[in-house]
């Protein structure tokens, strides 16, 4: 099982300041690493052997070790027995990389079912459609079931697609095709290596998150091509293929893994890469199911910043200012990471966390979290700029998809800082970020007040301010002053024609944070925390509420809404 062994020196824990000599085992087949790890663990007393870098995908380790990434343009020297990657042509920092022209198809399988019935594996195949994602040309395969299966194999071989997109390939299409091909005794070859479709080794997993039960089916993989299940891909739904390409590159995750990964897993991969480049070992822990979270969930779950309770009721002349990626920017600028907050090496550090007297920050080294965030923050800012300055609609779309994908990783980064499932998570780092956040928001409130604004509401990274008879340049100069004094970028989300902060349902005298609706000067409606936005609201009710809001949004003032 073991090919070679070495005794390199590594940082055993991320918080260690000295390297230790460790035993490194190189395996003949990397897929045995978990098996071997469990065996070693059983050989000693509990905790006698400490194991690292166990549950990292071998593809990921390969990317890290060779400093390469998916979709990288590079030369390969094959003159020796090993592959030698020469990637000077492309760089993970590049924002103008060229991608191959992929041949992508949508695959749909229709079982013979009576109307209104849920399809089952025992239903035979009625037809299959293959659609080219770009040209939308569609091939419809019909006939006897055995003919359909043969035709499907033939067409896939002829088209030779790079990506196969399905709407439920992991949970239905591929397991169903596998089942039907067994019944018909057809070798269903849909990959590039001539290997018939296999049943996936693992069953899917169910997990519980925020009061709902979810099921994550195991991935249906094809050798030599990428299968993406669009129902099972958060990244694809939020930012499309361009966002997926960007994430796979930056986070060094195989494309089929990246498409199914939670954003947290993408973030972790980027941190593992930086840890490995800095000789830090990655602890092995039983990995729990990861929970995909929405932006709203994350902000609510992790609310630890300053909250300035909203002034209830209807208001005019209100503007909203939002800090740009505030939490990740705090982590990046203040060097906040598991190993830098209350570090072991500089207890007399001049870098202190506000309000928390015994919290200091390392002066000697950059943390893995800030190192990992740098590329996300800087590339996102570049893509946003490029999106706003290009006139080419195609490019605009590409830049937007990429910056959206990066935004999601940034949003998740804070939750992961204190998340006990994250390998490099630590609650103190989490607390430090919140302390800086409160200081920045408080400073912002003081600045706005000194300019004659009334503060209506402030939470986490947003502030709502009110002033009658403002002149054009008021907000611009306020923004500049906030940025100069706090050192953090802020943007004007917009000015409202009117905005309503609603009271608590249980107690009508109490205001509730982050529950409001309003209409911007350009007529756009913005709402948070009210029924139309909540997942537990009946669709009918939410539609009615949305309809009423749309009518109200045409009114330019409180008086017009009443009329
Ligand atoms: Zn230190």
XYZ file of N, CA and C in Angstrom, residues 146-403:
774
model
N -34.526 -0.528 -25.938
C -33.169 -0.991 -26.248
C -32.549 -0.138 -27.365
N -33.379 0.252 -28.336
C -32.921 1.142 -29.414
C -32.504 2.496 -28.870
N -33.329 3.003 -27.970
C -33.039 4.315 -27.369
C -31.680 4.280 -26.684
N -31.426 3.226 -25.916
C -30.155 3.125 -25.184
C -28.968 3.054 -26.155
N -29.102 2.237 -27.219
C -28.015 2.142 -28.212
C -27.795 3.479 -28.916
N -28.912 4.115 -29.298
C -28.853 5.423 -29.979
C -28.168 6.469 -29.099
N -28.502 6.423 -27.808
C -27.937 7.387 -26.863
C -26.413 7.243 -26.813
N -25.941 6.014 -26.679
C -24.490 5.757 -26.635
C -23.839 6.264 -27.921
N -24.459 5.965 -29.054
C -23.934 6.350 -30.361
C -23.848 7.874 -30.513
N -24.942 8.549 -30.137
C -25.001 10.017 -30.266
C -23.950 10.690 -29.373
N -23.820 10.204 -28.142
C -22.847 10.800 -27.217
C -21.436 10.621 -27.776
N -21.172 9.453 -28.346
C -19.856 9.213 -28.922
C -19.601 10.171 -30.091
N -20.642 10.392 -30.898
C -20.519 11.245 -32.082
C -20.353 12.716 -31.684
N -21.190 13.172 -30.768
C -21.150 14.589 -30.350
C -19.887 14.863 -29.529
N -19.464 13.890 -28.740
C -18.276 14.012 -27.899
C -18.311 15.262 -27.005
N -19.331 15.380 -26.169
C -19.467 16.595 -25.347
C -18.425 16.671 -24.226
N -18.101 17.904 -23.824
C -17.202 18.107 -22.676
C -17.995 18.113 -21.382
N -19.112 18.837 -21.398
C -19.974 18.899 -20.218
C -21.335 18.312 -20.588
N -21.872 17.473 -19.698
C -23.258 17.019 -19.849
C -24.044 17.618 -18.689
N -25.041 18.434 -19.036
C -25.864 19.063 -18.001
C -27.197 18.329 -17.889
N -27.595 18.016 -16.670
C -28.902 17.398 -16.457
C -29.642 18.209 -15.403
N -30.939 17.913 -15.262
C -31.689 18.622 -14.226
C -31.821 17.802 -12.945
N -31.496 16.535 -13.021
C -31.563 15.705 -11.810
C -30.702 14.459 -12.001
N -29.572 14.637 -12.656
C -28.723 13.506 -13.037
C -28.217 12.676 -11.882
N -27.951 13.335 -10.749
C -27.436 12.594 -9.594
C -28.529 11.757 -8.943
N -29.713 12.346 -8.823
C -30.765 11.665 -8.073
C -31.650 10.793 -8.967
N -31.784 11.142 -10.243
C -32.661 10.325 -11.078
C -32.059 9.891 -12.421
N -31.793 10.828 -13.324
C -31.447 10.477 -14.706
C -30.400 9.360 -14.821
N -29.228 9.539 -14.170
C -28.179 8.533 -14.334
C -28.464 7.213 -13.601
N -28.926 7.259 -12.325
C -29.289 5.976 -11.693
C -30.396 5.245 -12.475
N -31.323 6.018 -13.026
C -32.427 5.426 -13.807
C -31.887 4.792 -15.093
N -31.029 5.528 -15.818
C -30.440 4.997 -17.053
C -29.648 3.718 -16.763
N -28.933 3.732 -15.646
C -28.142 2.568 -15.244
C -29.071 1.363 -15.040
N -30.150 1.609 -14.310
C -31.122 0.549 -14.015
C -31.736 -0.011 -15.307
N -32.143 0.906 -16.192
C -32.774 0.470 -17.449
C -31.784 -0.280 -18.337
N -30.507 0.134 -18.321
C -29.520 -0.539 -19.175
C -29.239 -1.952 -18.655
N -29.321 -2.134 -17.332
C -29.138 -3.477 -16.765
C -30.273 -4.397 -17.194
N -31.486 -3.866 -17.152
C -32.653 -4.663 -17.549
C -32.534 -5.089 -19.012
N -32.047 -4.147 -19.850
C -31.930 -4.432 -21.281
C -30.586 -5.054 -21.655
N -29.729 -5.244 -20.660
C -28.395 -5.815 -20.859
C -27.595 -5.077 -21.924
N -27.600 -3.744 -21.776
C -26.836 -2.881 -22.677
C -25.692 -2.263 -21.863
N -24.473 -2.267 -22.396
C -23.367 -1.558 -21.735
C -23.512 -0.076 -22.054
N -23.910 0.685 -21.069
C -24.195 2.097 -21.328
C -22.917 2.915 -21.155
N -22.267 3.198 -22.271
C -21.009 3.949 -22.203
C -21.264 5.412 -22.544
N -21.141 6.261 -21.538
C -21.386 7.691 -21.763
C -20.141 8.520 -21.456
N -19.048 7.855 -21.065
C -17.834 8.609 -20.751
C -16.851 8.547 -21.926
N -15.630 9.015 -21.694
C -14.664 9.041 -22.794
C -13.691 7.869 -22.741
N -13.814 7.058 -21.692
C -12.830 5.992 -21.547
C -13.413 4.606 -21.778
N -14.626 4.560 -22.293
C -15.221 3.275 -22.633
C -15.651 2.445 -21.438
N -15.870 3.115 -20.305
C -16.292 2.378 -19.108
C -17.807 2.524 -18.945
N -18.529 1.395 -18.896
C -19.986 1.492 -18.747
C -20.372 2.228 -17.458
N -21.483 2.920 -17.527
C -21.976 3.700 -16.387
C -22.071 2.802 -15.162
N -21.533 3.314 -14.037
C -21.556 2.520 -12.812
C -22.526 3.129 -11.818
N -22.996 2.266 -10.950
C -23.790 2.762 -9.848
C -22.821 3.471 -8.901
N -23.192 4.609 -8.331
C -22.240 5.306 -7.474
C -22.015 4.512 -6.201
N -20.777 4.592 -5.702
C -20.382 3.757 -4.565
C -21.095 4.166 -3.285
N -21.334 5.460 -3.165
C -21.933 5.932 -1.908
C -23.412 6.246 -2.110
N -24.173 6.056 -1.038
C -25.550 6.524 -1.075
C -25.529 8.015 -0.801
N -26.601 8.658 -1.129
C -26.676 10.084 -0.827
C -26.804 10.299 0.675
N -26.751 11.539 1.094
C -26.909 11.810 2.518
C -28.062 12.778 2.750
N -28.723 12.584 3.889
C -29.755 13.535 4.294
C -29.168 14.381 5.405
N -29.532 15.620 5.448
C -29.064 16.436 6.553
C -30.100 17.495 6.886
N -29.902 18.093 8.056
C -30.872 18.988 8.623
C -30.273 20.380 8.674
N -30.962 21.367 8.171
C -30.434 22.720 8.224
C -31.556 23.731 8.337
N -31.475 24.565 9.343
C -32.455 25.632 9.543
C -33.896 25.134 9.423
N -34.184 24.048 10.144
C -35.556 23.579 10.237
C -36.069 22.806 9.041
N -35.191 22.498 8.063
C -35.655 21.740 6.907
C -34.756 20.528 6.717
N -35.339 19.451 6.168
C -34.511 18.287 5.864
C -34.180 18.314 4.379
N -32.898 18.166 4.072
C -32.466 18.156 2.686
C -31.866 16.793 2.362
N -31.858 16.448 1.088
C -31.192 15.229 0.658
C -30.177 15.607 -0.410
N -28.949 15.165 -0.208
C -27.928 15.427 -1.215
C -27.539 14.090 -1.833
N -27.948 13.842 -3.086
C -27.619 12.566 -3.712
C -26.124 12.501 -4.019
N -25.584 11.286 -4.125
C -24.156 11.210 -4.461
C -23.979 11.510 -5.947
N -22.785 11.981 -6.285
C -22.541 12.481 -7.642
C -22.450 11.363 -8.653
N -23.088 11.549 -9.813
C -22.919 10.614 -10.929
C -21.783 11.150 -11.793
N -20.639 10.453 -11.776
C -19.458 10.956 -12.486
C -19.190 10.154 -13.749
N -18.638 10.831 -14.738
C -18.252 10.187 -15.990
C -16.756 10.404 -16.180
N -16.052 9.389 -16.635
C -14.623 9.557 -16.861
C -14.389 10.392 -18.122
N -13.579 11.420 -17.979
C -13.196 12.206 -19.157
C -14.181 13.277 -19.564
N -15.310 13.345 -18.929
C -16.204 14.484 -19.158
C -16.874 14.857 -17.844
N -17.430 16.063 -17.848
C -17.989 16.579 -16.598
C -19.505 16.488 -16.639
N -20.067 15.842 -15.641
C -21.525 15.851 -15.512
C -21.914 16.872 -14.450
N -22.775 17.799 -14.826
C -23.262 18.781 -13.863
C -24.763 18.615 -13.695
N -25.168 18.385 -12.460
C -26.582 18.288 -12.140
C -27.029 19.682 -11.707
N -27.791 20.339 -12.560
C -28.122 21.740 -12.271
C -29.032 21.879 -11.039
N -29.736 20.783 -10.658
C -30.555 20.827 -9.448
C -29.702 20.698 -8.194
N -28.477 20.239 -8.377
C -27.612 19.911 -7.252
C -26.397 20.841 -7.266
N -26.579 22.057 -7.815
C -25.428 22.944 -7.935
C -25.765 24.379 -7.565
N -25.361 24.754 -6.381
C -25.594 26.121 -5.924
C -24.823 27.115 -6.791
N -23.559 26.785 -7.047
C -22.686 27.685 -7.811
C -23.266 27.972 -9.192
N -23.709 26.915 -9.871
C -24.219 27.079 -11.227
C -25.486 27.935 -11.236
N -26.352 27.702 -10.263
C -27.593 28.466 -10.217
C -27.359 29.933 -9.891
N -26.332 30.215 -9.100
C -26.076 31.606 -8.722
C -25.245 32.342 -9.759
N -24.327 31.646 -10.421
C -23.399 32.384 -11.277
C -23.081 31.707 -12.600
N -23.811 30.644 -12.946
C -23.637 30.012 -14.250
C -22.278 29.346 -14.441
N -22.056 28.869 -15.670
C -20.804 28.158 -15.949
C -19.579 29.044 -15.762
N -19.696 30.337 -16.136
C -18.548 31.238 -15.991
C -18.137 31.388 -14.534
N -19.140 31.430 -13.646
C -18.846 31.511 -12.218
C -18.198 30.225 -11.729
N -18.688 29.098 -12.247
C -18.142 27.799 -11.873
C -16.678 27.670 -12.315
N -16.386 28.087 -13.553
C -15.003 28.021 -14.053
C -14.081 28.834 -13.141
N -14.533 30.045 -12.808
C -13.709 30.939 -11.983
C -13.451 30.313 -10.604
N -14.512 29.763 -9.999
C -14.366 29.170 -8.662
C -13.452 27.957 -8.679
N -13.621 27.110 -9.699
C -12.795 25.903 -9.805
C -11.323 26.299 -9.932
N -11.065 27.369 -10.713
C -9.689 27.838 -10.895
C -9.128 28.364 -9.571
N -9.812 29.353 -8.996
C -9.296 30.005 -7.787
C -9.170 29.027 -6.626
N -10.183 28.178 -6.419
C -10.194 27.298 -5.255
C -9.512 25.958 -5.533
N -9.110 25.733 -6.746
C -8.404 24.495 -7.145
C -9.213 23.260 -6.790
N -10.444 23.237 -7.259
C -11.332 22.096 -7.061
C -11.673 21.518 -8.427
N -11.711 20.173 -8.563
C -12.144 19.592 -9.837
C -13.533 20.126 -10.197
N -13.814 20.293 -11.490
C -15.075 20.929 -11.903
C -16.319 20.213 -11.371
N -16.346 18.865 -11.433
C -17.567 18.201 -10.968
C -17.722 18.357 -9.448
N -16.601 18.464 -8.729
C -16.691 18.694 -7.282
C -17.132 20.127 -7.012
N -16.515 21.067 -7.722
C -16.861 22.482 -7.532
C -18.343 22.713 -7.810
N -18.879 22.054 -8.839
C -20.282 22.311 -9.193
C -21.227 21.833 -8.095
N -20.836 20.798 -7.355
C -21.708 20.265 -6.303
C -21.350 20.776 -4.916
N -20.204 21.412 -4.785
C -19.702 21.788 -3.467
C -20.508 22.923 -2.865
N -20.596 22.906 -1.543
C -21.116 24.082 -0.858
C -20.025 25.140 -0.996
N -20.419 26.396 -0.854
C -19.439 27.462 -0.980
C -18.352 27.308 0.087
N -18.757 26.780 1.256
C -17.791 26.571 2.331
C -16.683 25.620 1.912
N -17.046 24.610 1.146
C -16.057 23.640 0.688
C -15.072 24.305 -0.286
N -15.577 25.217 -1.110
C -14.700 25.950 -2.038
C -13.701 26.781 -1.243
N -14.235 27.494 -0.233
C -13.385 28.336 0.613
C -12.323 27.484 1.305
N -12.741 26.319 1.831
C -11.793 25.438 2.521
C -10.667 25.023 1.591
N -11.017 24.686 0.361
C -9.999 24.225 -0.581
C -8.937 25.303 -0.815
N -9.388 26.535 -0.926
C -8.449 27.648 -1.114
C -7.532 27.783 0.106
N -8.101 27.574 1.295
C -7.295 27.651 2.523
C -6.320 26.472 2.614
N -6.762 25.277 2.211
C -5.882 24.106 2.244
C -4.678 24.333 1.329
N -4.964 24.900 0.164
C -3.874 25.177 -0.782
C -2.832 26.085 -0.127
N -3.308 27.172 0.482
C -2.374 28.107 1.111
C -1.673 27.490 2.316
N -2.394 26.628 3.050
C -1.775 25.942 4.184
C -0.643 25.043 3.668
N -0.936 24.268 2.631
C 0.078 23.356 2.093
C 1.293 24.100 1.556
N 1.039 25.228 0.885
C 2.163 26.022 0.360
C 3.015 26.576 1.504
N 2.407 26.706 2.697
C 3.142 27.245 3.841
C 3.554 26.153 4.839
N 3.562 24.892 4.370
C 4.011 23.759 5.194
C 3.179 23.526 6.449
N 1.905 23.872 6.385
C 1.025 23.625 7.540
C 0.196 22.368 7.257
N 0.106 21.473 8.223
C -0.679 20.252 8.037
C -2.172 20.533 8.216
N -2.971 19.740 7.533
C -4.426 19.929 7.610
C -5.009 18.828 8.489
N -5.587 19.209 9.639
C -6.072 18.194 10.572
C -7.176 17.325 9.981
N -7.210 16.105 10.452
C -8.250 15.165 10.013
C -9.332 15.122 11.077
N -10.529 15.410 10.670
C -11.660 15.373 11.601
C -12.785 14.689 10.875
N -13.660 14.022 11.584
C -14.826 13.476 10.882
C -15.595 14.627 10.248
N -15.804 14.556 8.968
C -16.491 15.672 8.315
C -17.993 15.472 8.375
N -18.655 16.497 8.860
C -20.117 16.468 8.939
C -20.663 16.968 7.618
N -21.942 16.746 7.422
C -22.572 17.272 6.215
C -22.475 18.787 6.238
N -22.155 19.344 5.097
C -22.081 20.793 5.054
C -23.448 21.354 4.690
N -23.733 22.492 5.245
C -25.055 23.057 5.026
C -24.998 24.240 4.090
N -25.611 24.108 2.928
C -25.647 25.291 2.062
C -26.509 26.348 2.727
N -26.047 27.563 2.751
C -26.813 28.624 3.397
C -26.998 29.784 2.434
N -28.115 30.475 2.596
C -28.318 31.656 1.775
C -27.634 32.835 2.457
N -27.502 33.904 1.712
C -26.895 35.114 2.252
C -27.615 35.559 3.523
N -28.937 35.558 3.456
C -29.748 35.985 4.607
C -29.511 35.105 5.821
N -29.504 33.792 5.608
C -29.268 32.836 6.698
C -27.941 33.114 7.373
N -26.922 33.331 6.532
C -25.583 33.535 7.063
C -25.524 34.778 7.919
N -26.111 35.841 7.410
C -26.053 37.100 8.147
C -26.803 36.983 9.465
N -27.940 36.280 9.433
C -28.727 36.141 10.649
C -28.014 35.219 11.634
N -27.514 34.096 11.129
C -26.870 33.115 11.999
C -25.634 33.692 12.667
N -24.993 34.599 11.981
C -23.725 35.083 12.481
C -23.788 36.527 12.973
N -24.988 36.994 13.240
C -25.109 38.387 13.634
C -24.423 38.607 14.972
N -23.429 39.428 14.941
C -22.730 39.670 16.188
C -22.220 41.080 16.172
N -22.633 41.821 15.169
C -22.200 43.199 15.028
C -23.113 44.131 15.798
N -22.870 45.399 15.617
C -23.676 46.398 16.300
C -25.035 46.508 15.635
N -26.072 46.580 16.458
C -27.393 46.788 15.902
C -27.973 48.069 16.479
N -28.300 48.995 15.594
C -28.952 50.233 16.000
C -30.410 50.024 15.610
N -31.256 49.767 16.620
C -32.647 49.395 16.342
C -33.334 50.398 15.419
N -34.114 49.903 14.463
C -34.754 50.821 13.516
C -35.815 51.709 14.170
N -35.966 52.899 13.616
C -37.048 53.772 14.037
C -38.280 53.329 13.256
N -39.271 52.757 13.973
C -40.439 52.199 13.297
C -41.231 53.254 12.542
N -41.937 52.809 11.499
C -42.833 53.684 10.785
C -42.357 53.984 9.375
N -43.065 54.962 8.739
C -42.782 55.294 7.347
C -41.878 56.522 7.297
N -40.841 56.472 6.440
C -39.909 57.595 6.357
C -39.629 58.003 4.910
N -39.377 59.298 4.730
C -38.943 59.805 3.415
C -37.537 60.376 3.559
N -36.919 60.709 2.422
C -35.553 61.267 2.397
C -34.547 60.377 3.109
N -34.622 59.090 2.809
C -33.727 58.131 3.444
C -32.737 57.572 2.427
N -31.499 57.434 2.863
C -30.491 56.789 2.008
C -29.919 55.586 2.737
N -29.497 54.588 1.958
C -28.865 53.401 2.550
C -27.430 53.311 2.044
N -26.505 53.166 2.990
C -25.102 52.979 2.637
C -24.664 51.597 3.093
N -23.971 50.866 2.219
C -23.508 49.517 2.570
C -21.998 49.432 2.420
N -21.338 48.883 3.436
C -19.906 48.593 3.296
C -19.737 47.425 2.336
N -18.700 47.472 1.520
C -18.461 46.439 0.516
C -17.692 45.272 1.156
N -18.281 44.079 1.119
C -17.647 42.871 1.701
C -16.964 43.202 3.025
N -17.711 43.787 3.962
C -17.082 44.318 5.180
C -16.349 43.255 6.004
N -17.009 42.154 6.322
C -16.358 41.155 7.182
C -15.073 40.604 6.571
N -15.124 40.145 5.320
C -13.871 39.652 4.730
C -12.796 40.738 4.644
N -13.214 41.984 4.406
C -12.227 43.067 4.328
C -11.593 43.308 5.696
N -12.406 43.189 6.757
C -11.842 43.316 8.112
C -10.801 42.208 8.338
N -11.167 40.972 7.982
C -10.246 39.842 8.185
C -8.954 40.057 7.407
N -9.093 40.576 6.188
C -7.927 40.789 5.333
C -7.055 41.919 5.867
N -7.688 43.071 6.159
C -6.897 44.244 6.570
C -6.337 44.105 7.973
N -7.100 43.469 8.870
C -6.665 43.356 10.269
C -5.934 42.044 10.541
N -5.713 41.253 9.493
C -4.966 39.988 9.617
C -5.599 39.046 10.645
N -6.903 38.794 10.471
C -7.604 37.937 11.429
C -7.735 36.514 10.892
N -7.254 35.577 11.682
C -7.227 34.172 11.295
C -7.123 33.360 12.587
N -7.378 32.054 12.513
C -7.323 31.228 13.723
C -5.979 31.355 14.432
N -4.892 31.469 13.648
C -3.552 31.438 14.253
C -3.000 32.823 14.561
N -3.692 33.887 14.148
C -3.147 35.225 14.388
C -3.798 35.940 15.565
N -5.063 35.562 15.888
C -5.744 36.189 17.017
C -5.267 35.473 18.286
N -4.759 36.245 19.239
C -4.142 35.689 20.462
C -3.076 34.651 20.067
N -2.119 35.077 19.259
C -1.074 34.163 18.785
C -0.119 33.819 19.928
N 0.675 32.775 19.725
C 1.609 32.337 20.761
C 2.924 33.109 20.724
N 3.141 33.879 19.640
C 4.474 34.450 19.461
C 4.592 35.934 19.817
N 3.498 36.681 19.893
C 3.685 38.104 20.205
C 2.609 38.625 21.162
N 2.759 38.264 22.441
C 1.758 38.688 23.425
C 1.804 40.200 23.672
N 2.947 40.855 23.325
C 3.022 42.302 23.508
C 2.727 43.071 22.222
N 2.069 42.403 21.301
C 1.753 43.029 20.012
C 1.004 44.355 20.201
N 1.341 45.302 19.336
C 0.639 46.591 19.385
C -0.728 46.489 18.715
N -0.931 45.437 17.955
C -2.210 45.262 17.266
C -3.226 44.679 18.237
N -4.215 45.495 18.594
C -5.212 45.088 19.588
C -6.605 45.071 18.968
N -7.471 44.255 19.529
C -8.858 44.200 19.076
C -9.666 45.169 19.934
N -10.490 46.046 19.328
C -11.245 47.008 20.140
C -12.142 46.309 21.165
N -12.337 46.942 22.292
C -13.198 46.463 23.391
C -12.641 45.252 24.120
N -11.864 44.417 23.445
C -11.417 43.165 24.053
C -9.943 43.314 24.458
N -9.731 43.604 25.744
C -8.396 43.978 26.207
C -7.361 42.872 26.056
N -7.776 41.627 26.245
C -6.776 40.553 26.181
C -6.636 39.913 24.796
N -7.234 40.533 23.805
C -7.101 40.017 22.442
C -6.018 40.790 21.701
N -4.973 40.093 21.267
C -3.978 40.746 20.421
C -3.871 39.992 19.102
N -3.253 40.655 18.118
C -3.109 40.037 16.797
C -1.628 39.933 16.449
N -1.273 38.841 15.804
C 0.114 38.556 15.454
C 0.734 39.669 14.598
N 1.977 40.005 14.945
C 2.697 41.024 14.161
C 3.699 40.379 13.202
N 3.918 39.056 13.390
C 5.006 38.408 12.660
C 4.577 37.743 11.358
N 3.387 37.154 11.334
C 3.017 36.445 10.104
C 1.581 36.732 9.673
N 1.375 36.571 8.368
C 0.044 36.720 7.798
C -0.722 35.424 8.030
N -1.987 35.527 8.387
C -2.804 34.336 8.619
C -3.246 33.681 7.319
N -3.598 32.400 7.416
C -4.073 31.655 6.242
C -5.383 32.247 5.714
N -6.247 32.695 6.624
C -7.525 33.269 6.179
C -7.304 34.558 5.369
N -6.556 35.552 5.908
C -6.291 36.751 5.095
C -5.519 36.468 3.796
N -4.591 35.526 3.835
C -3.867 35.189 2.601
C -4.863 34.673 1.554
N -5.799 33.824 1.996
C -6.775 33.243 1.070
C -7.782 34.286 0.586
N -8.127 35.226 1.452
C -9.133 36.230 1.074
C -8.604 37.235 0.066
N -7.291 37.457 0.069
C -6.720 38.496 -0.783
C -7.128 38.337 -2.248
N -6.984 37.123 -2.777
C -7.285 36.908 -4.196
C -8.780 37.108 -4.470
N -9.619 36.704 -3.517
C -11.064 36.840 -3.711
C -11.471 38.314 -3.727
N -10.969 39.070 -2.754
C -11.329 40.492 -2.647
C -10.805 41.281 -3.844
N -9.533 41.048 -4.185
C -8.924 41.842 -5.259
C -9.503 41.489 -6.623
N -9.687 40.187 -6.869
C -10.245 39.817 -8.173
C -11.700 40.270 -8.304
N -12.453 40.194 -7.196
C -13.850 40.633 -7.278
C -13.916 42.124 -7.619
N -13.062 42.925 -6.982
C -13.050 44.370 -7.255
C -12.699 44.622 -8.723
N -11.738 43.882 -9.261
C -11.350 44.057 -10.672
C -12.516 43.690 -11.597
N -13.172 42.555 -11.319
C -14.300 42.142 -12.163
C -15.456 43.141 -12.103
N -15.695 43.703 -10.909
C -16.775 44.699 -10.802
C -16.455 45.929 -11.641
N -15.188 46.350 -11.574
C -14.741 47.487 -12.383
C -14.877 47.217 -13.864
N -14.416 46.042 -14.267
C -14.466 45.663 -15.679
C -15.916 45.583 -16.161
N -16.779 45.047 -15.307
C -18.201 44.923 -15.647
C -18.793 46.310 -15.901
N -18.448 47.269 -15.037
C -19.009 48.611 -15.172
C -18.388 49.412 -16.309
N -17.167 49.056 -16.741
C -16.528 49.897 -17.753
C -16.608 49.326 -19.164
N -17.066 48.072 -19.324
C -17.137 47.540 -20.681
C -18.503 47.833 -21.308
N -18.483 48.025 -22.632
C -19.741 48.262 -23.338
C -20.226 46.972 -23.992
N -19.364 45.974 -24.009
C -19.688 44.696 -24.627
C -20.610 43.876 -23.711
N -21.861 43.633 -24.142
C -22.813 42.957 -23.258
C -22.391 41.532 -22.886
N -21.720 40.833 -23.803
C -21.253 39.468 -23.529
C -20.225 39.458 -22.397
N -19.259 40.391 -22.511
C -18.211 40.497 -21.487
C -18.802 40.914 -20.149
N -19.752 41.842 -20.221
C -20.419 42.321 -18.995
C -20.999 41.136 -18.223
N -21.641 40.228 -18.977
C -22.249 39.045 -18.368
C -21.197 38.139 -17.724
N -20.101 37.957 -18.431
C -19.024 37.082 -17.930
C -18.427 37.654 -16.640
N -18.086 38.962 -16.690
C -17.486 39.587 -15.500
C -18.455 39.534 -14.319
N -19.744 39.730 -14.606
C -20.725 39.730 -13.529
C -20.846 38.339 -12.902
N -20.860 37.305 -13.749
C -20.957 35.928 -13.241
C -19.758 35.619 -12.348
N -18.593 36.053 -12.781
C -17.390 35.764 -11.993
C -17.391 36.503 -10.660
N -17.775 37.779 -10.690
C -17.763 38.529 -9.427
C -18.848 38.005 -8.481
